[in-house]
Tab-separated table of C-alpha atoms in Angstrom:
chain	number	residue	atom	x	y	z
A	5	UNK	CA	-7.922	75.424	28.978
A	6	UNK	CA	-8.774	71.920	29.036
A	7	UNK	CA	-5.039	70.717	30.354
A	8	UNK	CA	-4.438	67.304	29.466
A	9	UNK	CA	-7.672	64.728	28.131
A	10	UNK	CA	-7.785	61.220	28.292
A	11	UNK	CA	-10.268	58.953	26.271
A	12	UNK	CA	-11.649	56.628	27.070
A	13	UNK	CA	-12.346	56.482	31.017
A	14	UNK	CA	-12.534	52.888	31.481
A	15	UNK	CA	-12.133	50.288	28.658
A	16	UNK	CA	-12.471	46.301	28.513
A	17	UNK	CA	-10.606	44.155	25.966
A	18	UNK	CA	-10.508	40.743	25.086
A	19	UNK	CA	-7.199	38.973	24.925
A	20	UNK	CA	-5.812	39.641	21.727
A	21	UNK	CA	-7.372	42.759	21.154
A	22	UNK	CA	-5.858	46.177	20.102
A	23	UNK	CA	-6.955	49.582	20.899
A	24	UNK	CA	-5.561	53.249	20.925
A	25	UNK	CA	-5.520	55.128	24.526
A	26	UNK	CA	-6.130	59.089	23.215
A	27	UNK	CA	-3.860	61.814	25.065
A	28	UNK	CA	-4.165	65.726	24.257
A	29	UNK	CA	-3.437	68.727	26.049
A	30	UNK	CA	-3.800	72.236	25.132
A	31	UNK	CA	-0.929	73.711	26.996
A	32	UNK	CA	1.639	73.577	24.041
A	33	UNK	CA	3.579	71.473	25.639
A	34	UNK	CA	6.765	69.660	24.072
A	35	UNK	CA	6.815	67.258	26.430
A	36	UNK	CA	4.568	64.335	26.797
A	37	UNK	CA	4.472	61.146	28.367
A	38	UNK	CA	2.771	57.643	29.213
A	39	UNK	CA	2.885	55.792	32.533
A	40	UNK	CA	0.812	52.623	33.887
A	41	UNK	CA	-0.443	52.139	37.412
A	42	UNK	CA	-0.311	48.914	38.593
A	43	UNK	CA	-2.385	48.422	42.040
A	44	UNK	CA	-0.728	49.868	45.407
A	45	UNK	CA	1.971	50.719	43.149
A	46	UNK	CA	3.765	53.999	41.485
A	47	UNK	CA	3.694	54.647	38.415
A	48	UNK	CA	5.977	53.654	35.843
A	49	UNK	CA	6.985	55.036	32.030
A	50	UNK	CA	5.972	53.629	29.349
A	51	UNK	CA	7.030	56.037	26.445
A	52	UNK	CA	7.932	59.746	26.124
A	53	UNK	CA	8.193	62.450	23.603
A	54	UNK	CA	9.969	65.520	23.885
A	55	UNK	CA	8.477	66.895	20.620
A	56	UNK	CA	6.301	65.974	17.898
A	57	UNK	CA	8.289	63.402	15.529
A	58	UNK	CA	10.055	62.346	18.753
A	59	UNK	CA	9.918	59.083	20.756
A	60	UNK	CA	11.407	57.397	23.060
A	61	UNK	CA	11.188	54.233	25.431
A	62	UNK	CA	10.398	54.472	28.856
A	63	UNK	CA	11.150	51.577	31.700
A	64	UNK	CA	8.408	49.528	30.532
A	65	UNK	CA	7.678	49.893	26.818
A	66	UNK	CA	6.604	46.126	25.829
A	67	UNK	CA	3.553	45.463	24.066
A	68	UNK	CA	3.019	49.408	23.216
A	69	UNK	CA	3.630	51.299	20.115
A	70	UNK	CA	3.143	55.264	20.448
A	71	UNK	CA	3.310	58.322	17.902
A	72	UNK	CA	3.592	61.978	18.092
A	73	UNK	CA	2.473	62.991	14.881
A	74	UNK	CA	1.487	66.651	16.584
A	75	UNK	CA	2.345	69.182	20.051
A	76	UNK	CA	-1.129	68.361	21.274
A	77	UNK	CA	-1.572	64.596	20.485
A	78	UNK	CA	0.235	61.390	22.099
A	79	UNK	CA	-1.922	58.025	21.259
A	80	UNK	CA	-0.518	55.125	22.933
A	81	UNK	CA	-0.996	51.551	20.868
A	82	UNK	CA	-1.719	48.135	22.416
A	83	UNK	CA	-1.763	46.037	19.621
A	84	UNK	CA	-2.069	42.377	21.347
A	85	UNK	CA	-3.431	42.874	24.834
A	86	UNK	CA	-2.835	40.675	27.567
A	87	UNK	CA	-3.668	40.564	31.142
A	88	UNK	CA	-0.738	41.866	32.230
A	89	UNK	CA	-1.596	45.116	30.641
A	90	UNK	CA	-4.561	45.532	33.052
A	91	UNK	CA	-3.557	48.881	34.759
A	92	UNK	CA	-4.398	52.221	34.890
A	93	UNK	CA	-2.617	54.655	32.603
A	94	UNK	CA	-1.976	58.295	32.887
A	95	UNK	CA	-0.866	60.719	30.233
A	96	UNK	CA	1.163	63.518	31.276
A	97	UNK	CA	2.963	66.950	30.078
A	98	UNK	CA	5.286	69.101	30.740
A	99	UNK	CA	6.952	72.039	30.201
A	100	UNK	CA	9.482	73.863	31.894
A	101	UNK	CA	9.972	72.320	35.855
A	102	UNK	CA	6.102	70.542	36.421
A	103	UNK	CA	4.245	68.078	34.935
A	104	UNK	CA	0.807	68.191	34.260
A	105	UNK	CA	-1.398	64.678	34.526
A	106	UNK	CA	-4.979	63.568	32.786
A	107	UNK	CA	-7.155	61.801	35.131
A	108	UNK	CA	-6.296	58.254	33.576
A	109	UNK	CA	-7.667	55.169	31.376
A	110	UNK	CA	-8.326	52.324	33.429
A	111	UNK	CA	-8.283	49.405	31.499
A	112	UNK	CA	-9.051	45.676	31.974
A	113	UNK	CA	-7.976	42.814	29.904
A	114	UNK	CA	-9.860	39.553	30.441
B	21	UNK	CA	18.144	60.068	39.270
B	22	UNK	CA	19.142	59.761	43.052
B	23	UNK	CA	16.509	56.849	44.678
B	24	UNK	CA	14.107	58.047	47.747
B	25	UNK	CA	13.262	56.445	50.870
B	26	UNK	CA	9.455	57.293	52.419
B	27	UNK	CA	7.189	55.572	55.039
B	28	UNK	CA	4.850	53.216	53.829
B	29	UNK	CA	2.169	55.260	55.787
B	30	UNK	CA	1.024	57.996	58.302
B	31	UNK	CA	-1.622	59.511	59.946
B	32	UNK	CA	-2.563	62.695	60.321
B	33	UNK	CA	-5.550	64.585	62.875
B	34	UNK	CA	-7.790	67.012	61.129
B	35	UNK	CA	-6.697	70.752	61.533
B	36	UNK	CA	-3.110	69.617	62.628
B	37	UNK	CA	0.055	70.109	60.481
B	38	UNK	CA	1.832	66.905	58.552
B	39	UNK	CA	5.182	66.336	58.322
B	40	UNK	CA	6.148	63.892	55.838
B	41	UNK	CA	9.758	62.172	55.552
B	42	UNK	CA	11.596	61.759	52.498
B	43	UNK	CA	15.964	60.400	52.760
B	44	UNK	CA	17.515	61.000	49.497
B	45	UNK	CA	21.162	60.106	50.922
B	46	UNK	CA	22.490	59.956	47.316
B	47	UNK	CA	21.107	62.889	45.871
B	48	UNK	CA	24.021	64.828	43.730
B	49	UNK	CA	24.636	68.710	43.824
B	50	UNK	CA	22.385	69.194	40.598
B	51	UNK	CA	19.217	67.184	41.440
B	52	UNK	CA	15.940	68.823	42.813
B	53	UNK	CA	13.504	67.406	45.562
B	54	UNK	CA	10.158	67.265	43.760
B	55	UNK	CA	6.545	66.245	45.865
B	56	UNK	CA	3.419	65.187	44.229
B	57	UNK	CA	0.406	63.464	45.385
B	58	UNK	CA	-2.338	61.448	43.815
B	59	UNK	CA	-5.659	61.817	45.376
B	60	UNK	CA	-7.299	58.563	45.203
B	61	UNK	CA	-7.854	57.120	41.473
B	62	UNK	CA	-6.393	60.409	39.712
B	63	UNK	CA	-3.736	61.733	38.284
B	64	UNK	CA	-0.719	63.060	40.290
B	65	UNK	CA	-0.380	66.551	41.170
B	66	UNK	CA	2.509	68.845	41.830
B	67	UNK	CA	3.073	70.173	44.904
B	68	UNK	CA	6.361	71.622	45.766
B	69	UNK	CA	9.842	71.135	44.443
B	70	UNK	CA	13.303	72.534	46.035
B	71	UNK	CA	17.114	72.577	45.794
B	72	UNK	CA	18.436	73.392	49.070
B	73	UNK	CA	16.736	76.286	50.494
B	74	UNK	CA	13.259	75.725	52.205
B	75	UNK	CA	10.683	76.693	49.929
B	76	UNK	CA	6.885	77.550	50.483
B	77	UNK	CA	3.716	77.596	48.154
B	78	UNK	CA	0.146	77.802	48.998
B	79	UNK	CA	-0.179	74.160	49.222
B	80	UNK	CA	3.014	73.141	51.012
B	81	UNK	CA	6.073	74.067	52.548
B	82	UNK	CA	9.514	72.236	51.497
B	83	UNK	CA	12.413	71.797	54.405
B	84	UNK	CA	15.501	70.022	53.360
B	85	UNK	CA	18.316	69.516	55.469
B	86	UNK	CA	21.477	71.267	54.745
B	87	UNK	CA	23.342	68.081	54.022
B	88	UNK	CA	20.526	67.842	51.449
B	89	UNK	CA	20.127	63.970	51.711
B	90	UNK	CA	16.538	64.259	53.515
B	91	UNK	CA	13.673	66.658	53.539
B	92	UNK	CA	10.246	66.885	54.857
B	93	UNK	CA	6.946	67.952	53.526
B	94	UNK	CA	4.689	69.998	55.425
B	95	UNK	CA	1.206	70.692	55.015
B	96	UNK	CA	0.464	73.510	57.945
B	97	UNK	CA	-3.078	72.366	58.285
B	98	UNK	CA	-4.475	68.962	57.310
B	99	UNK	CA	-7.410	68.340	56.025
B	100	UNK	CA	-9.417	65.174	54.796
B	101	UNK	CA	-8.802	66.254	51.116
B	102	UNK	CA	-5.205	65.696	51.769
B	103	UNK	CA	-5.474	62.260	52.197
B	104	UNK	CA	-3.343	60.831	49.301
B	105	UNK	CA	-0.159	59.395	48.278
B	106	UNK	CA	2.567	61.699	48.384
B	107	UNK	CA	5.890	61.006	46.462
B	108	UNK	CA	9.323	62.293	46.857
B	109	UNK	CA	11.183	61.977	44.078
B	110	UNK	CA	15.168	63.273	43.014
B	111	UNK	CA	15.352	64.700	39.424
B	112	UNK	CA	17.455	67.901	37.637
B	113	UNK	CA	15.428	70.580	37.444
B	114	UNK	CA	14.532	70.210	34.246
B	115	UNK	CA	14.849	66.599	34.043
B	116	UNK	CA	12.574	64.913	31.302
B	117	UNK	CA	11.096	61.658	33.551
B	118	UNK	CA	9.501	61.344	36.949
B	119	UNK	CA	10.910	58.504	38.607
B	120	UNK	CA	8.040	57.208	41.245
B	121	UNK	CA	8.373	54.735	44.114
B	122	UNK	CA	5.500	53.724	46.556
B	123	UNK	CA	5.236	57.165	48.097
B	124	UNK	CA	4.026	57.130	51.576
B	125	UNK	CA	0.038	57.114	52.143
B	126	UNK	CA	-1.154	59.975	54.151
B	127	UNK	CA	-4.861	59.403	56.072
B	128	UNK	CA	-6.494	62.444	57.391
B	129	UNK	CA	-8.695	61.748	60.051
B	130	UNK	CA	-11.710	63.565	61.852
């Protein structure tokens, strides 16, 4: 029981750039989300899903695209990255009353 | 969600118990007290969540005033893995999003 898997660990991109943040977990978990970490600061949402087919936008969803295409999997899109998107993000799941966190992607845009 | 107030920071000796502060003056009748933490650089983890009766786990114990607008974290017996930062955060029990602010940073020290 693996919980919930981030790839990669650490990414640079160029300006302009597009990549694909992986989430899974193996919990069977409906609910899944995305937040960025921005330094000496919380976290906020990004997207959620409350079940595969299912998306929804979170307090910060510009300059993402995410799909749920399955229970386990929740890829999160940057499809022009700028420097503003340099943060740390953490997937997370959850079912019933607690959620369950990977151990984050951070990423750097230069 | 009802917002949360928590100080920036405390310290805590080695051995000794922490209390940490949360004020949640506009929680409604409905809404939980949820803690996490986030250990430096990963993912938050659950500790503790509460309605109005105090509530103890293996990790933490959860005291919240009978008013219910402010509650305290405990952790009996500190040590330097605790240091983190620990969020309070207002949500229905089975409410889909954590809300997070800045959390209050707790240092352990020898």
């Amino acid at each position: 029981n693996a919980g919930v898997t981030q790839t990669p660990k650490f990414r640079i991109l160029k300006i302009g750039q597009s990549m694909t943040l992986q989430c899974t977990q193996d919990m069977n978990h409906n609910y899944m989300y995305w937040y960025r970490q921005d330094p000496g600061m919380g976290l906020k949402l990004i997207y959620y899903s409350v079940g595969a087919g299912i998306t929804d936008k979170g307090e910060v969803p510009n300059g993402y695209n995410v799909s749920r295409s399955t229970t386990e999997d929740f890829p999160l899109r940057l499809e022009l990255a700028a420097p503003s998107q340099t943060s740390v993000y953490f997937c997370a799941s959850k079912r019933s009353l607690v959620h369950t966190f990977g151990s984050g992607t951070r990423l750097t845009v230069v | 969600d009802a917002k949360t107030t928590q100080p920036p920071s405390m310290d805590c000796a080695e051995g000794r118990a922490a209390n940490l502060p949360c004020n949640h003056s506009t929680i409604s009748g409905n809404e939980y007290v949820y803690w996490y933490r986030q250990i430096h650089s990963q993912g938050p983890q659950y500790i503790i969540h509460g309605l109005k009766n105090n509530e103890t786990n293996e990790m933490a114990s959860l005291i919240i005033t009978e008013d219910r607008k402010s509650s305290t974290l405990i952790l009996p017996h500190a040590t330097l893995r605790d240091t983190a930062v620990y969020y309070c955060i207002v949500m229905m029990e089975y409410g889909n999003k954590l809300v997070f602010g800045a959390g209050t940073i707790l240092r352990v020290k020898s």
